[in-house]
JSON list of C-alpha atoms in Angstrom, two decimals:
[
{"chain": "A", "resi": 1, "resn": "UNK", "atom": "CA", "xyz": [162.58, 62.49, 147.27]},
{"chain": "A", "resi": 2, "resn": "UNK", "atom": "CA", "xyz": [164.96, 59.56, 147.19]},
{"chain": "A", "resi": 3, "resn": "UNK", "atom": "CA", "xyz": [168.70, 60.05, 146.94]},
{"chain": "A", "resi": 4, "resn": "UNK", "atom": "CA", "xyz": [170.29, 58.02, 144.20]},
{"chain": "A", "resi": 5, "resn": "UNK", "atom": "CA", "xyz": [173.61, 59.52, 143.25]},
{"chain": "A", "resi": 6, "resn": "UNK", "atom": "CA", "xyz": [176.93, 57.85, 142.68]},
{"chain": "A", "resi": 7, "resn": "UNK", "atom": "CA", "xyz": [178.85, 60.10, 145.05]},
{"chain": "A", "resi": 8, "resn": "UNK", "atom": "CA", "xyz": [178.44, 63.07, 147.30]},
{"chain": "A", "resi": 9, "resn": "UNK", "atom": "CA", "xyz": [181.44, 65.30, 147.67]},
{"chain": "A", "resi": 10, "resn": "UNK", "atom": "CA", "xyz": [181.74, 67.15, 150.93]},
{"chain": "A", "resi": 11, "resn": "UNK", "atom": "CA", "xyz": [184.67, 69.42, 150.39]},
{"chain": "A", "resi": 12, "resn": "UNK", "atom": "CA", "xyz": [185.08, 71.08, 153.70]},
{"chain": "A", "resi": 13, "resn": "UNK", "atom": "CA", "xyz": [187.27, 74.14, 153.61]},
{"chain": "A", "resi": 14, "resn": "UNK", "atom": "CA", "xyz": [188.46, 74.19, 157.17]},
{"chain": "A", "resi": 15, "resn": "UNK", "atom": "CA", "xyz": [191.28, 75.92, 158.88]},
{"chain": "A", "resi": 16, "resn": "UNK", "atom": "CA", "xyz": [192.91, 72.75, 160.25]},
{"chain": "A", "resi": 17, "resn": "UNK", "atom": "CA", "xyz": [194.01, 74.53, 163.41]},
{"chain": "A", "resi": 18, "resn": "UNK", "atom": "CA", "xyz": [190.43, 75.68, 164.14]},
{"chain": "A", "resi": 19, "resn": "UNK", "atom": "CA", "xyz": [189.11, 72.15, 164.53]},
{"chain": "A", "resi": 20, "resn": "UNK", "atom": "CA", "xyz": [192.20, 70.03, 165.15]},
{"chain": "A", "resi": 21, "resn": "UNK", "atom": "CA", "xyz": [191.52, 69.91, 168.88]},
{"chain": "A", "resi": 22, "resn": "UNK", "atom": "CA", "xyz": [188.01, 68.62, 168.19]},
{"chain": "A", "resi": 23, "resn": "UNK", "atom": "CA", "xyz": [188.88, 66.00, 165.59]},
{"chain": "A", "resi": 24, "resn": "UNK", "atom": "CA", "xyz": [190.94, 62.87, 165.26]},
{"chain": "A", "resi": 25, "resn": "UNK", "atom": "CA", "xyz": [194.07, 63.02, 163.14]},
{"chain": "A", "resi": 26, "resn": "UNK", "atom": "CA", "xyz": [193.67, 61.73, 159.60]},
{"chain": "A", "resi": 27, "resn": "UNK", "atom": "CA", "xyz": [190.20, 63.07, 158.81]},
{"chain": "A", "resi": 28, "resn": "UNK", "atom": "CA", "xyz": [191.13, 66.59, 157.78]},
{"chain": "A", "resi": 29, "resn": "UNK", "atom": "CA", "xyz": [189.97, 68.42, 154.69]},
{"chain": "A", "resi": 30, "resn": "UNK", "atom": "CA", "xyz": [187.83, 66.99, 151.89]},
{"chain": "A", "resi": 31, "resn": "UNK", "atom": "CA", "xyz": [186.33, 63.54, 151.88]},
{"chain": "A", "resi": 32, "resn": "UNK", "atom": "CA", "xyz": [183.85, 61.68, 149.69]},
{"chain": "A", "resi": 33, "resn": "UNK", "atom": "CA", "xyz": [180.75, 59.77, 150.68]},
{"chain": "A", "resi": 34, "resn": "UNK", "atom": "CA", "xyz": [179.77, 57.44, 147.88]},
{"chain": "A", "resi": 35, "resn": "UNK", "atom": "CA", "xyz": [176.85, 55.19, 146.97]},
{"chain": "A", "resi": 36, "resn": "UNK", "atom": "CA", "xyz": [174.34, 56.91, 149.22]},
{"chain": "A", "resi": 37, "resn": "UNK", "atom": "CA", "xyz": [170.86, 55.42, 149.06]},
{"chain": "A", "resi": 38, "resn": "UNK", "atom": "CA", "xyz": [167.71, 56.85, 150.56]},
{"chain": "A", "resi": 39, "resn": "UNK", "atom": "CA", "xyz": [166.72, 60.28, 151.74]},
{"chain": "A", "resi": 40, "resn": "UNK", "atom": "CA", "xyz": [169.53, 62.74, 152.48]},
{"chain": "A", "resi": 41, "resn": "UNK", "atom": "CA", "xyz": [169.35, 63.51, 156.19]},
{"chain": "A", "resi": 42, "resn": "UNK", "atom": "CA", "xyz": [171.76, 64.31, 158.98]},
{"chain": "A", "resi": 43, "resn": "UNK", "atom": "CA", "xyz": [171.35, 60.75, 160.29]},
{"chain": "A", "resi": 44, "resn": "UNK", "atom": "CA", "xyz": [172.19, 59.30, 156.86]},
{"chain": "A", "resi": 45, "resn": "UNK", "atom": "CA", "xyz": [175.24, 61.54, 156.47]},
{"chain": "A", "resi": 46, "resn": "UNK", "atom": "CA", "xyz": [176.43, 60.56, 159.97]},
{"chain": "A", "resi": 47, "resn": "UNK", "atom": "CA", "xyz": [175.88, 56.86, 159.28]},
{"chain": "A", "resi": 48, "resn": "UNK", "atom": "CA", "xyz": [177.84, 57.00, 156.02]},
{"chain": "A", "resi": 49, "resn": "UNK", "atom": "CA", "xyz": [180.58, 59.27, 157.45]},
{"chain": "A", "resi": 50, "resn": "UNK", "atom": "CA", "xyz": [181.07, 56.81, 160.30]},
{"chain": "A", "resi": 51, "resn": "UNK", "atom": "CA", "xyz": [181.17, 53.79, 157.97]},
{"chain": "A", "resi": 52, "resn": "UNK", "atom": "CA", "xyz": [183.08, 55.21, 155.01]},
{"chain": "A", "resi": 53, "resn": "UNK", "atom": "CA", "xyz": [185.46, 57.67, 156.65]},
{"chain": "A", "resi": 54, "resn": "UNK", "atom": "CA", "xyz": [185.75, 57.57, 160.44]},
{"chain": "A", "resi": 55, "resn": "UNK", "atom": "CA", "xyz": [185.79, 53.77, 160.93]},
{"chain": "A", "resi": 56, "resn": "UNK", "atom": "CA", "xyz": [187.42, 52.95, 157.58]},
{"chain": "A", "resi": 57, "resn": "UNK", "atom": "CA", "xyz": [190.35, 50.53, 157.72]},
{"chain": "A", "resi": 58, "resn": "UNK", "atom": "CA", "xyz": [193.56, 52.52, 157.94]},
{"chain": "A", "resi": 59, "resn": "UNK", "atom": "CA", "xyz": [191.89, 55.52, 159.52]},
{"chain": "A", "resi": 60, "resn": "UNK", "atom": "CA", "xyz": [193.80, 57.02, 162.41]},
{"chain": "A", "resi": 61, "resn": "UNK", "atom": "CA", "xyz": [190.50, 57.29, 164.25]},
{"chain": "A", "resi": 62, "resn": "UNK", "atom": "CA", "xyz": [190.62, 53.78, 165.71]},
{"chain": "A", "resi": 63, "resn": "UNK", "atom": "CA", "xyz": [190.91, 55.13, 169.26]},
{"chain": "A", "resi": 64, "resn": "UNK", "atom": "CA", "xyz": [189.85, 58.74, 168.96]},
{"chain": "A", "resi": 65, "resn": "UNK", "atom": "CA", "xyz": [189.18, 61.10, 171.82]},
{"chain": "A", "resi": 66, "resn": "UNK", "atom": "CA", "xyz": [186.02, 62.16, 170.00]},
{"chain": "A", "resi": 67, "resn": "UNK", "atom": "CA", "xyz": [183.17, 60.24, 168.40]},
{"chain": "A", "resi": 68, "resn": "UNK", "atom": "CA", "xyz": [182.33, 60.19, 164.71]},
{"chain": "A", "resi": 69, "resn": "UNK", "atom": "CA", "xyz": [179.31, 62.37, 165.52]},
{"chain": "A", "resi": 70, "resn": "UNK", "atom": "CA", "xyz": [181.43, 65.00, 167.27]},
{"chain": "A", "resi": 71, "resn": "UNK", "atom": "CA", "xyz": [183.96, 64.94, 164.42]},
{"chain": "A", "resi": 72, "resn": "UNK", "atom": "CA", "xyz": [181.33, 65.27, 161.68]},
{"chain": "A", "resi": 73, "resn": "UNK", "atom": "CA", "xyz": [179.42, 67.93, 163.64]},
{"chain": "A", "resi": 74, "resn": "UNK", "atom": "CA", "xyz": [182.56, 70.07, 163.90]},
{"chain": "A", "resi": 75, "resn": "UNK", "atom": "CA", "xyz": [183.27, 69.69, 160.18]},
{"chain": "A", "resi": 76, "resn": "UNK", "atom": "CA", "xyz": [179.71, 70.43, 159.04]},
{"chain": "A", "resi": 77, "resn": "UNK", "atom": "CA", "xyz": [179.25, 73.52, 161.19]},
{"chain": "A", "resi": 78, "resn": "UNK", "atom": "CA", "xyz": [182.69, 74.89, 160.31]},
{"chain": "A", "resi": 79, "resn": "UNK", "atom": "CA", "xyz": [182.12, 74.31, 156.59]},
{"chain": "A", "resi": 80, "resn": "UNK", "atom": "CA", "xyz": [178.61, 75.77, 156.37]},
{"chain": "A", "resi": 81, "resn": "UNK", "atom": "CA", "xyz": [178.49, 78.31, 159.17]},
{"chain": "A", "resi": 82, "resn": "UNK", "atom": "CA", "xyz": [175.22, 76.77, 160.38]},
{"chain": "A", "resi": 83, "resn": "UNK", "atom": "CA", "xyz": [174.28, 76.95, 164.04]},
{"chain": "A", "resi": 84, "resn": "UNK", "atom": "CA", "xyz": [174.25, 73.18, 164.47]},
{"chain": "A", "resi": 85, "resn": "UNK", "atom": "CA", "xyz": [175.10, 70.03, 162.55]},
{"chain": "A", "resi": 86, "resn": "UNK", "atom": "CA", "xyz": [171.51, 69.17, 161.63]},
{"chain": "A", "resi": 87, "resn": "UNK", "atom": "CA", "xyz": [171.04, 72.61, 160.06]},
{"chain": "A", "resi": 88, "resn": "UNK", "atom": "CA", "xyz": [174.38, 72.17, 158.30]},
{"chain": "A", "resi": 89, "resn": "UNK", "atom": "CA", "xyz": [173.22, 68.82, 156.91]},
{"chain": "A", "resi": 90, "resn": "UNK", "atom": "CA", "xyz": [170.16, 70.54, 155.44]},
{"chain": "A", "resi": 91, "resn": "UNK", "atom": "CA", "xyz": [172.49, 72.97, 153.65]},
{"chain": "A", "resi": 92, "resn": "UNK", "atom": "CA", "xyz": [174.68, 70.12, 152.36]},
{"chain": "A", "resi": 93, "resn": "UNK", "atom": "CA", "xyz": [171.70, 68.03, 151.21]},
{"chain": "A", "resi": 94, "resn": "UNK", "atom": "CA", "xyz": [170.09, 71.01, 149.47]},
{"chain": "A", "resi": 95, "resn": "UNK", "atom": "CA", "xyz": [173.34, 71.82, 147.65]},
{"chain": "A", "resi": 96, "resn": "UNK", "atom": "CA", "xyz": [173.69, 68.19, 146.62]},
{"chain": "A", "resi": 97, "resn": "UNK", "atom": "CA", "xyz": [170.13, 67.98, 145.29]},
{"chain": "A", "resi": 98, "resn": "UNK", "atom": "CA", "xyz": [170.45, 71.35, 143.53]},
{"chain": "A", "resi": 99, "resn": "UNK", "atom": "CA", "xyz": [173.62, 70.28, 141.69]},
{"chain": "A", "resi": 100, "resn": "UNK", "atom": "CA", "xyz": [172.69, 66.66, 140.93]},
{"chain": "A", "resi": 101, "resn": "UNK", "atom": "CA", "xyz": [172.71, 65.63, 137.29]},
{"chain": "A", "resi": 102, "resn": "UNK", "atom": "CA", "xyz": [169.24, 64.49, 136.33]},
{"chain": "A", "resi": 103, "resn": "UNK", "atom": "CA", "xyz": [168.56, 62.55, 133.15]},
{"chain": "A", "resi": 104, "resn": "UNK", "atom": "CA", "xyz": [165.01, 63.09, 131.91]},
{"chain": "A", "resi": 105, "resn": "UNK", "atom": "CA", "xyz": [163.12, 59.86, 131.32]},
{"chain": "A", "resi": 106, "resn": "UNK", "atom": "CA", "xyz": [162.75, 60.66, 127.63]},
{"chain": "A", "resi": 107, "resn": "UNK", "atom": "CA", "xyz": [166.54, 60.84, 127.31]},
{"chain": "A", "resi": 108, "resn": "UNK", "atom": "CA", "xyz": [167.06, 57.70, 129.38]},
{"chain": "A", "resi": 109, "resn": "UNK", "atom": "CA", "xyz": [164.62, 55.76, 127.21]},
{"chain": "A", "resi": 110, "resn": "UNK", "atom": "CA", "xyz": [166.72, 56.55, 124.14]},
{"chain": "A", "resi": 111, "resn": "UNK", "atom": "CA", "xyz": [169.85, 55.05, 125.69]},
{"chain": "A", "resi": 112, "resn": "UNK", "atom": "CA", "xyz": [168.97, 51.47, 125.27]}
]
């Protein structure tokens, strides 16, 4: 299955104090990964998190004490309760696929 959605919302309900020591300042709470292309995997989520959130201009993560991987891992496991970040990514990807809006071809063909 190919991922072709406009945006993926990862609303992570974290107790900021529970992961503050593991994360850089400025990447707390919800964030959005947009324009994802390809299969939803942990590697893809990490790549896009690094590019769109962690390394984004204006981020306070320019000289973090943790890597983007460590930061995302802490957020994913805290948000999903999974044993590790790769298992947490499976949960996130499944939820995203299960809630994606799908337009049947017959409806799309009527649009123009």
